[in-house]
Amino acid sequence: MVSDEKQPGIPGRAAVGDELAAHRARLDELGHIDDEACRRFQSTIEFAGRKWNGAILLAGVRGARRFSEYRAMVTGISDRLLAARLRELEAEGMIERHVKATTPVTIAYTPSATGLRLIELLQPLVEWGLENEAHGPGNAAAGRSIERPAG
């Protein structure tokens, strides 16, 4: 068993123990979330983790505007599923749909302030995934679901 106490001859042991104690204290605080907040958390994490939602929002952050640009940046998604997800993200207020009366009609999709905030909040999870890539299946593949734009 590893002790949190400082052990002679092992540099940094106390710092690691302090860090673990801080994490445990934070987890104790999280354990006191009321039932409604817990249900909201569950709903939020399921939405954010739903397949393609994060990739589509990230594509928008990275510059995709037209349907074809989203399709090119989110590899592996079908046209039908992309259209459905864009509608769902719009209904949730994560994506804004802009229609220009041109010939033919031009439709653009941009992340809303709420969608941008979600991507911002998910950034620590991206960093955690990169740090812990070797600890779970699929982490390396998840980073390849978005194509980088040319240029």
PDB file of C-alpha atoms in Angstrom:
ATOM      1  CA  MET A   1       0.000   0.000   0.000  1.00  0.00           C
ATOM      2  CA  VAL A   2       1.278   3.487  -0.866  1.00  0.00           C
ATOM      3  CA  SER A   3       1.261   5.971   1.949  1.00  0.00           C
ATOM      4  CA  ASP A   4       0.456   9.637   1.370  1.00  0.00           C
ATOM      5  CA  GLU A   5       3.054  10.581   3.963  1.00  0.00           C
ATOM      6  CA  LYS A   6       6.439  11.900   2.960  1.00  0.00           C
ATOM      7  CA  GLN A   7       8.903   9.051   2.727  1.00  0.00           C
ATOM      8  CA  PRO A   8      12.606   9.734   3.187  1.00  0.00           C
ATOM      9  CA  GLY A   9      14.712   9.263   0.081  1.00  0.00           C
ATOM     10  CA  ILE A  10      11.768   9.461  -2.358  1.00  0.00           C
ATOM     11  CA  PRO A  11      11.597  12.971  -3.814  1.00  0.00           C
ATOM     12  CA  GLY A  12       8.131  14.272  -4.659  1.00  0.00           C
ATOM     13  CA  ARG A  13       6.265  11.621  -2.643  1.00  0.00           C
ATOM     14  CA  ALA A  14       4.630  14.277  -0.423  1.00  0.00           C
ATOM     15  CA  ALA A  15       3.574  16.318  -3.464  1.00  0.00           C
ATOM     16  CA  VAL A  16       1.950  13.265  -5.050  1.00  0.00           C
ATOM     17  CA  GLY A  17       0.186  12.488  -1.779  1.00  0.00           C
ATOM     18  CA  ASP A  18      -1.056  16.080  -1.495  1.00  0.00           C
ATOM     19  CA  GLU A  19      -2.340  15.969  -5.061  1.00  0.00           C
ATOM     20  CA  LEU A  20      -4.176  12.689  -4.436  1.00  0.00           C
ATOM     21  CA  ALA A  21      -5.688  14.091  -1.236  1.00  0.00           C
ATOM     22  CA  ALA A  22      -6.907  17.157  -3.155  1.00  0.00           C
ATOM     23  CA  HIS A  23      -8.500  14.916  -5.825  1.00  0.00           C
ATOM     24  CA  ARG A  24     -10.182  12.784  -3.152  1.00  0.00           C
ATOM     25  CA  ALA A  25     -11.546  15.901  -1.427  1.00  0.00           C
ATOM     26  CA  ARG A  26     -12.947  17.167  -4.750  1.00  0.00           C
ATOM     27  CA  LEU A  27     -14.592  13.789  -5.405  1.00  0.00           C
ATOM     28  CA  ASP A  28     -16.157  13.921  -1.931  1.00  0.00           C
ATOM     29  CA  GLU A  29     -17.646  17.312  -2.825  1.00  0.00           C
ATOM     30  CA  LEU A  30     -19.009  15.919  -6.092  1.00  0.00           C
ATOM     31  CA  GLY A  31     -20.638  13.075  -4.189  1.00  0.00           C
ATOM     32  CA  HIS A  32     -23.011  15.558  -2.576  1.00  0.00           C
ATOM     33  CA  ILE A  33     -24.767  16.588  -5.799  1.00  0.00           C
ATOM     34  CA  ASP A  34     -28.560  16.478  -5.478  1.00  0.00           C
ATOM     35  CA  ASP A  35     -30.665  14.106  -7.589  1.00  0.00           C
ATOM     36  CA  GLU A  36     -31.838  16.759 -10.081  1.00  0.00           C
ATOM     37  CA  ALA A  37     -28.272  17.941 -10.746  1.00  0.00           C
ATOM     38  CA  CYS A  38     -27.204  14.314 -11.143  1.00  0.00           C
ATOM     39  CA  ARG A  39     -29.935  13.703 -13.758  1.00  0.00           C
ATOM     40  CA  ARG A  40     -28.935  16.898 -15.582  1.00  0.00           C
ATOM     41  CA  PHE A  41     -25.296  15.790 -15.546  1.00  0.00           C
ATOM     42  CA  GLN A  42     -26.267  12.397 -16.997  1.00  0.00           C
ATOM     43  CA  SER A  43     -28.300  14.035 -19.764  1.00  0.00           C
ATOM     44  CA  THR A  44     -25.505  16.488 -20.560  1.00  0.00           C
ATOM     45  CA  ILE A  45     -22.745  13.882 -20.684  1.00  0.00           C
ATOM     46  CA  GLU A  46     -24.851  11.635 -22.911  1.00  0.00           C
ATOM     47  CA  PHE A  47     -25.520  14.532 -25.301  1.00  0.00           C
ATOM     48  CA  ALA A  48     -21.862  15.576 -25.421  1.00  0.00           C
ATOM     49  CA  GLY A  49     -20.738  11.973 -25.877  1.00  0.00           C
ATOM     50  CA  ARG A  50     -23.280  11.050 -28.522  1.00  0.00           C
ATOM     51  CA  LYS A  51     -21.502   9.794 -31.601  1.00  0.00           C
ATOM     52  CA  TRP A  52     -20.651  12.563 -34.073  1.00  0.00           C
ATOM     53  CA  ASN A  53     -21.885  15.506 -31.943  1.00  0.00           C
ATOM     54  CA  GLY A  54     -18.434  16.514 -30.770  1.00  0.00           C
ATOM     55  CA  ALA A  55     -16.881  15.922 -34.192  1.00  0.00           C
ATOM     56  CA  ILE A  56     -19.509  18.065 -35.927  1.00  0.00           C
ATOM     57  CA  LEU A  57     -19.169  20.903 -33.412  1.00  0.00           C
ATOM     58  CA  LEU A  58     -15.397  20.752 -33.660  1.00  0.00           C
ATOM     59  CA  ALA A  59     -15.587  20.863 -37.464  1.00  0.00           C
ATOM     60  CA  GLY A  60     -17.655  24.035 -37.145  1.00  0.00           C
ATOM     61  CA  VAL A  61     -15.119  25.545 -34.766  1.00  0.00           C
ATOM     62  CA  ARG A  62     -12.377  24.662 -37.249  1.00  0.00           C
ATOM     63  CA  GLY A  63     -14.123  26.510 -40.076  1.00  0.00           C
ATOM     64  CA  ALA A  64     -16.717  24.240 -41.701  1.00  0.00           C
ATOM     65  CA  ARG A  65     -19.799  26.183 -42.798  1.00  0.00           C
ATOM     66  CA  ARG A  66     -21.402  24.361 -45.699  1.00  0.00           C
ATOM     67  CA  PHE A  67     -22.768  20.817 -45.518  1.00  0.00           C
ATOM     68  CA  SER A  68     -20.061  19.551 -47.857  1.00  0.00           C
ATOM     69  CA  GLU A  69     -17.351  21.063 -45.638  1.00  0.00           C
ATOM     70  CA  TYR A  70     -18.740  19.296 -42.578  1.00  0.00           C
ATOM     71  CA  ARG A  71     -18.911  16.036 -44.528  1.00  0.00           C
ATOM     72  CA  ALA A  72     -15.290  16.441 -45.644  1.00  0.00           C
ATOM     73  CA  MET A  73     -14.025  17.207 -42.129  1.00  0.00           C
ATOM     74  CA  VAL A  74     -15.993  14.518 -40.270  1.00  0.00           C
ATOM     75  CA  THR A  75     -14.751  11.323 -41.861  1.00  0.00           C
ATOM     76  CA  GLY A  76     -16.993   8.298 -41.778  1.00  0.00           C
ATOM     77  CA  ILE A  77     -20.347  10.046 -41.334  1.00  0.00           C
ATOM     78  CA  SER A  78     -23.055   9.497 -43.948  1.00  0.00           C
ATOM     79  CA  ASP A  79     -24.925  12.381 -45.559  1.00  0.00           C
ATOM     80  CA  ARG A  80     -28.161  11.232 -43.969  1.00  0.00           C
ATOM     81  CA  LEU A  81     -26.698  11.025 -40.468  1.00  0.00           C
ATOM     82  CA  LEU A  82     -24.884  14.361 -40.831  1.00  0.00           C
ATOM     83  CA  ALA A  83     -28.143  16.042 -41.869  1.00  0.00           C
ATOM     84  CA  ALA A  84     -29.953  14.477 -38.906  1.00  0.00           C
ATOM     85  CA  ARG A  85     -27.231  15.493 -36.442  1.00  0.00           C
ATOM     86  CA  LEU A  86     -27.114  19.060 -37.779  1.00  0.00           C
ATOM     87  CA  ARG A  87     -30.905  19.295 -37.252  1.00  0.00           C
ATOM     88  CA  GLU A  88     -30.559  17.893 -33.720  1.00  0.00           C
ATOM     89  CA  LEU A  89     -27.693  20.235 -32.855  1.00  0.00           C
ATOM     90  CA  GLU A  90     -29.720  23.155 -34.203  1.00  0.00           C
ATOM     91  CA  ALA A  91     -32.745  22.110 -32.112  1.00  0.00           C
ATOM     92  CA  GLU A  92     -30.500  21.947 -29.022  1.00  0.00           C
ATOM     93  CA  GLY A  93     -29.163  25.447 -29.751  1.00  0.00           C
ATOM     94  CA  MET A  94     -25.618  24.233 -30.446  1.00  0.00           C
ATOM     95  CA  ILE A  95     -25.569  25.070 -34.170  1.00  0.00           C
ATOM     96  CA  GLU A  96     -27.128  28.023 -35.970  1.00  0.00           C
ATOM     97  CA  ARG A  97     -28.506  27.547 -39.485  1.00  0.00           C
ATOM     98  CA  HIS A  98     -28.241  30.510 -41.838  1.00  0.00           C
ATOM     99  CA  VAL A  99     -30.198  30.571 -45.118  1.00  0.00           C
ATOM    100  CA  LYS A 100     -29.287  33.056 -47.873  1.00  0.00           C
ATOM    101  CA  ALA A 101     -31.773  33.704 -50.643  1.00  0.00           C
ATOM    102  CA  THR A 102     -29.410  33.085 -53.540  1.00  0.00           C
ATOM    103  CA  THR A 103     -29.799  30.895 -56.589  1.00  0.00           C
ATOM    104  CA  PRO A 104     -29.418  28.175 -55.525  1.00  0.00           C
ATOM    105  CA  VAL A 105     -30.206  28.777 -51.866  1.00  0.00           C
ATOM    106  CA  THR A 106     -27.071  28.879 -49.698  1.00  0.00           C
ATOM    107  CA  ILE A 107     -27.249  27.255 -46.274  1.00  0.00           C
ATOM    108  CA  ALA A 108     -24.482  27.675 -43.715  1.00  0.00           C
ATOM    109  CA  TYR A 109     -24.108  26.158 -40.257  1.00  0.00           C
ATOM    110  CA  THR A 110     -22.088  27.810 -37.508  1.00  0.00           C
ATOM    111  CA  PRO A 111     -21.571  26.833 -33.893  1.00  0.00           C
ATOM    112  CA  SER A 112     -23.654  28.985 -31.547  1.00  0.00           C
ATOM    113  CA  ALA A 113     -22.221  30.566 -28.411  1.00  0.00           C
ATOM    114  CA  THR A 114     -23.565  27.540 -26.512  1.00  0.00           C
ATOM    115  CA  GLY A 115     -21.882  25.123 -28.935  1.00  0.00           C
ATOM    116  CA  LEU A 116     -18.604  27.007 -28.654  1.00  0.00           C
ATOM    117  CA  ARG A 117     -18.868  26.873 -24.859  1.00  0.00           C
ATOM    118  CA  LEU A 118     -19.426  23.103 -24.964  1.00  0.00           C
ATOM    119  CA  ILE A 119     -16.317  22.591 -27.095  1.00  0.00           C
ATOM    120  CA  GLU A 120     -14.389  24.837 -24.707  1.00  0.00           C
ATOM    121  CA  LEU A 121     -15.576  22.777 -21.736  1.00  0.00           C
ATOM    122  CA  LEU A 122     -14.673  19.512 -23.489  1.00  0.00           C
ATOM    123  CA  GLN A 123     -11.089  20.643 -24.132  1.00  0.00           C
ATOM    124  CA  PRO A 124      -9.832  19.261 -20.787  1.00  0.00           C
ATOM    125  CA  LEU A 125     -11.241  15.855 -21.812  1.00  0.00           C
ATOM    126  CA  VAL A 126      -9.264  16.044 -25.057  1.00  0.00           C
ATOM    127  CA  GLU A 127      -6.127  16.828 -23.065  1.00  0.00           C
ATOM    128  CA  TRP A 128      -6.876  13.991 -20.625  1.00  0.00           C
ATOM    129  CA  GLY A 129      -7.358  11.605 -23.570  1.00  0.00           C
ATOM    130  CA  LEU A 130      -4.005  12.595 -25.044  1.00  0.00           C
ATOM    131  CA  GLU A 131      -2.269  12.150 -21.685  1.00  0.00           C
ATOM    132  CA  ASN A 132      -3.909   8.770 -21.115  1.00  0.00           C
ATOM    133  CA  GLU A 133      -3.922   7.467 -24.681  1.00  0.00           C
ATOM    134  CA  ALA A 134      -2.244   4.214 -23.698  1.00  0.00           C
ATOM    135  CA  HIS A 135      -4.805   3.507 -20.955  1.00  0.00           C
ATOM    136  CA  GLY A 136      -7.889   2.920 -23.039  1.00  0.00           C
ATOM    137  CA  PRO A 137      -8.962   1.432 -26.344  1.00  0.00           C
ATOM    138  CA  GLY A 138     -10.116   3.844 -29.005  1.00  0.00           C
ATOM    139  CA  ASN A 139      -8.441   6.975 -27.656  1.00  0.00           C
ATOM    140  CA  ALA A 140      -5.967   7.133 -30.534  1.00  0.00           C
ATOM    141  CA  ALA A 141      -8.695   6.504 -33.120  1.00  0.00           C
ATOM    142  CA  ALA A 142     -10.969   9.155 -31.592  1.00  0.00           C
ATOM    143  CA  GLY A 143      -8.451  11.856 -32.422  1.00  0.00           C
ATOM    144  CA  ARG A 144      -8.538  10.868 -36.092  1.00  0.00           C
ATOM    145  CA  SER A 145     -12.298  11.271 -36.632  1.00  0.00           C
ATOM    146  CA  ILE A 146     -11.829  14.900 -37.727  1.00  0.00           C
ATOM    147  CA  GLU A 147      -9.809  15.703 -40.810  1.00  0.00           C
ATOM    148  CA  ARG A 148      -7.608  18.775 -40.579  1.00  0.00           C
ATOM    149  CA  PRO A 149      -8.515  21.458 -43.120  1.00  0.00           C
ATOM    150  CA  ALA A 150      -6.074  21.919 -45.974  1.00  0.00           C
ATOM    151  CA  GLY A 151      -3.734  24.879 -45.697  1.00  0.00           C
TER     152      GLY A 151
END
